[in-house]
Amino acid sequence: MAGVTVSVRGLTKRFGERAVLRGLDLEIAPGEFVALLGRSGSGKSTLLKVLAGLDTDVTGEATVDGQVSVAFQQPRLLPWRRVWRNVVLGLHPAGGKNVGNKHVGDTNTAGRDVAVKALSEVRLADHADAWPRTLSGGEAQRVSLARALVREPDLLLLDEPFGALDALTRLAMHRLVEDLWQRHRPSVLLVTHDVDEALLLADRVLVLDEGHIAAEYRLTHARPRQLSDHIDVRARVLGDLGVTDRATA
Amino acid sequence: MSVSTLGAPARADVVEQTESPPERRKSSRLPDLRRWISPLAIVVLWQLACESGLLPPDKLSSPWTVLQTGVQLASTGELGDAFVVSTTRVGVGFVVGAAIGLGLGVVAGLSRWGDYLVDPPVQMLRTLPFLGLIPLFILWFGIGEEPKIALVALGVAFPLYLNVHSGIRGVDSHLVEATVALGYTRTERLVHVVLPSALPNTLVGLRQSLGVAWLSLIVGEQVNASSGLGYLINNAREFLRTDVIVVGLVVYAALGLATDAIVRLVERRALRWRA
Ligand SMILES: Nc1ncnc2c1ncn2[C@@H]1O[C@H](COP(=O)(O)OP(=O)(O)OP(=O)(O)O)[C@@H](O)[C@H]1O
Ligand SMILES: [Mg+2]
């Protein structure tokens, strides 16, 4: 399967009588960065949960080729584990992975080394021994990213991971995610409410509406991008989302 | 204080900051001493009341007599024997009750059917005043060690059950979901997420149940005993030895405080992540 990392065909998800996803089709290529926009309640998180294997009560077909990682809007760190042990959680299945011939788990030093390396990628190596409650919101979110990345995923699912952060931290996180993505090249599906964020980061922007992908835009500008780079697409995406933008109209 | 230059208040701040830590350390020790004033005064008044004849020794012995009696009881080994007998009762009763409370709490907390089957009877039994069960226990178990141990076990089981149960039920489903996404199996989630998150509640339950354990022992030993601290106290009553009674009470209190301190210590170590 050299072709696609994510392949979704005719995916339908119902909550009782109501179909939130209705025959949704989606393909994501290896290493592709896809942003998913959509109104609140349009089913973005629902789609992500299906891809993460958290919701199997669906009809249609959804296959992911390879390892999947998720980072949620809230960092969801286990408060009773020090930061590095939270990162080691990401090394599951089988309680760890093998580096050389050595089993890497949450008790041995090899596990710690792997965790600290992942933490230094999000510039938090010096917080390895901290308790999660002592972290700021942005730091906790970076730990959550490190936990997602430590398993070297083929698909990284991000559900509004920056939604709860202040504007400045958000900008720094954009840089970080772009940087990590370019270094590790997983496929990324980023759910966001922020159109500019999508236009800065993604190869492709999708708009989810009425239970399926209602619009799709390919972005070709070289990175790092400026906010002005896709000003034309911005207006159209906002239109798809039912918002008229004064700045561009 | 007047508003002068911009620099002055800032400098004053700095001075205050460098000077305040030692001052604060001192003031955090002072209240401790001041809190001893009234308890000491009460002991002194008690002693004076006894010496003046206001409190006759068959009603209450003086603190000094109590101290002397305590030393004497300790040196004859009488107190030590009673101590061993009583702590053994609490120890065995606690282990039995804790095993039952923890076991049922985990079963009812983890499984839906466990909850349906276990929780209603436990909630009903909980409303019984369990100390009122002593007559039944005597009929069932006789007057040996068993009714006392059973009473302690019963008292211990309920608080632990309730806290473990609610601790497990209260686990954050978002955390569980995050580990499901990472591929953790049911058993692994139990070990890594559910049980650790129930630990704070469990320790609260532990503290409550230890308090109840001593209370149950005291009541159980009052009713009938041929050994132990309760026997010491009851026997002393017949000879109007209020000094021995007070010694027994003090030992009970010390034991209660000691076990509570141990649990606090465990809490501080096990719940460092919360602090
Ligand atoms: N467990 C559930 N039971 C019933 N309805 C649900 C459940 N989960 C989600 N829904 C419904 O499905 C719809 C889509 O929810 P979803 O969380 O996917 O939206 P979303 O696009 O992520 O929205 P937001 O941008 O606000 O996060 C909503 O109308 C929601 O009420
Ligand atoms: Mg959502």
XYZ file of N, CA, C and O in Angstrom, chain A residues 49 54 70 72 76-82 89-90 92 131 133 147 151, chain B residues 174-175 177-178 180-184 188 192-193 196-197 272-275:
144
model
N -12.440 10.518 15.901
C -12.542 9.372 16.807
C -12.624 8.068 16.028
O -12.086 7.051 16.466
N -11.411 4.924 18.210
C -12.140 5.100 19.461
C -13.629 4.869 19.277
O -14.361 4.743 20.244
N -3.010 10.465 18.630
C -3.973 11.551 18.767
C -3.490 12.559 19.799
O -2.963 12.183 20.829
N -5.435 15.703 21.802
C -6.764 16.278 21.963
C -6.678 17.755 22.317
O -5.601 18.296 22.572
N -4.734 15.982 28.457
C -5.040 14.645 28.966
C -3.803 13.904 29.461
O -3.564 12.744 29.110
N -3.001 14.567 30.276
C -1.858 13.905 30.896
C -2.324 13.237 32.182
O -3.238 13.737 32.842
N -1.714 12.116 32.535
C -2.043 11.472 33.792
C -1.355 12.241 34.910
O -0.128 12.300 34.961
N -2.124 12.856 35.819
C -1.527 13.769 36.800
C -0.585 13.079 37.781
O 0.224 13.747 38.401
N -0.705 11.760 37.933
C 0.126 11.062 38.918
C 1.418 10.520 38.300
O 2.150 9.805 38.944
N 1.646 10.834 37.037
C 2.913 10.436 36.410
C 3.715 11.675 36.081
O 3.166 12.631 35.536
N 4.997 11.615 36.369
C 5.852 12.723 35.988
C 5.849 12.865 34.480
O 5.496 11.936 33.746
N 4.126 6.686 28.060
C 2.827 6.070 27.777
C 2.613 5.868 26.282
O 1.988 4.911 25.848
N 3.150 6.806 25.496
C 2.959 6.754 24.044
C 3.682 5.602 23.385
O 3.437 5.301 22.219
N 3.412 2.491 24.037
C 2.564 1.325 23.897
C 2.212 1.178 22.424
O 2.243 2.151 21.719
N 5.843 17.438 37.682
C 4.473 16.894 37.718
C 3.628 17.692 36.739
O 3.780 18.918 36.633
N 0.748 18.995 36.887
C 0.014 20.161 37.391
C 0.870 21.416 37.416
O 0.353 22.523 37.513
N 4.117 13.003 23.555
C 3.577 11.666 23.770
C 3.035 11.076 22.469
O 3.140 9.888 22.200
N 5.684 7.685 19.516
C 5.433 6.393 18.890
C 5.691 6.423 17.398
O 5.361 5.495 16.682
N -12.005 11.123 29.965
C -11.090 11.640 28.940
C -9.713 10.992 29.035
O -9.076 10.707 28.028
N -9.268 10.777 30.281
C -7.964 10.125 30.456
C -8.029 8.680 29.976
O -7.105 8.184 29.340
N -10.009 7.527 27.696
C -10.069 7.557 26.235
C -8.680 7.765 25.632
O -8.318 7.157 24.623
N -7.895 8.651 26.271
C -6.549 8.914 25.755
C -5.712 7.640 25.751
O -4.946 7.400 24.814
N -6.974 4.539 25.658
C -7.542 3.642 24.654
C -6.926 3.965 23.299
O -6.523 3.077 22.547
N -6.832 5.262 23.005
C -6.269 5.673 21.726
C -4.821 5.222 21.584
O -4.337 5.019 20.474
N -4.140 5.061 22.711
C -2.746 4.617 22.661
C -2.638 3.090 22.621
O -1.540 2.547 22.628
N -3.776 2.409 22.619
C -3.758 0.962 22.484
C -3.720 0.190 23.785
O -3.419 -1.000 23.788
N -4.049 0.837 24.897
C -4.011 0.133 26.177
C -5.225 -0.767 26.335
O -6.353 -0.361 26.046
N -4.645 -3.045 31.380
C -3.602 -2.024 31.470
C -4.193 -0.685 31.892
O -3.578 0.065 32.652
N -2.987 1.481 35.014
C -2.330 2.770 34.786
C -3.237 3.981 35.010
O -2.749 5.069 35.272
N -4.537 3.798 34.872
C -5.428 4.960 34.955
C -6.445 4.828 36.091
O -6.513 5.695 36.971
N -4.897 4.239 39.948
C -4.220 5.447 40.462
C -5.183 6.604 40.695
O -5.035 7.359 41.657
N -6.176 6.741 39.825
C -7.070 7.880 40.007
C -8.011 7.662 41.188
O -8.582 8.616 41.714
N 2.033 12.931 46.189
C 2.927 14.066 45.945
C 2.513 14.838 44.696
O 2.677 16.037 44.599
N 1.977 14.125 43.719
C 1.608 14.759 42.455
C 0.476 15.773 42.606
O 0.258 16.599 41.727
N -0.224 15.737 43.739
C -1.327 16.687 43.914
C -0.909 17.949 44.645
O -1.328 19.044 44.297
N -0.138 17.760 45.659
C 0.312 18.787 46.600
C -0.210 20.203 46.358
O -0.031 20.771 45.333
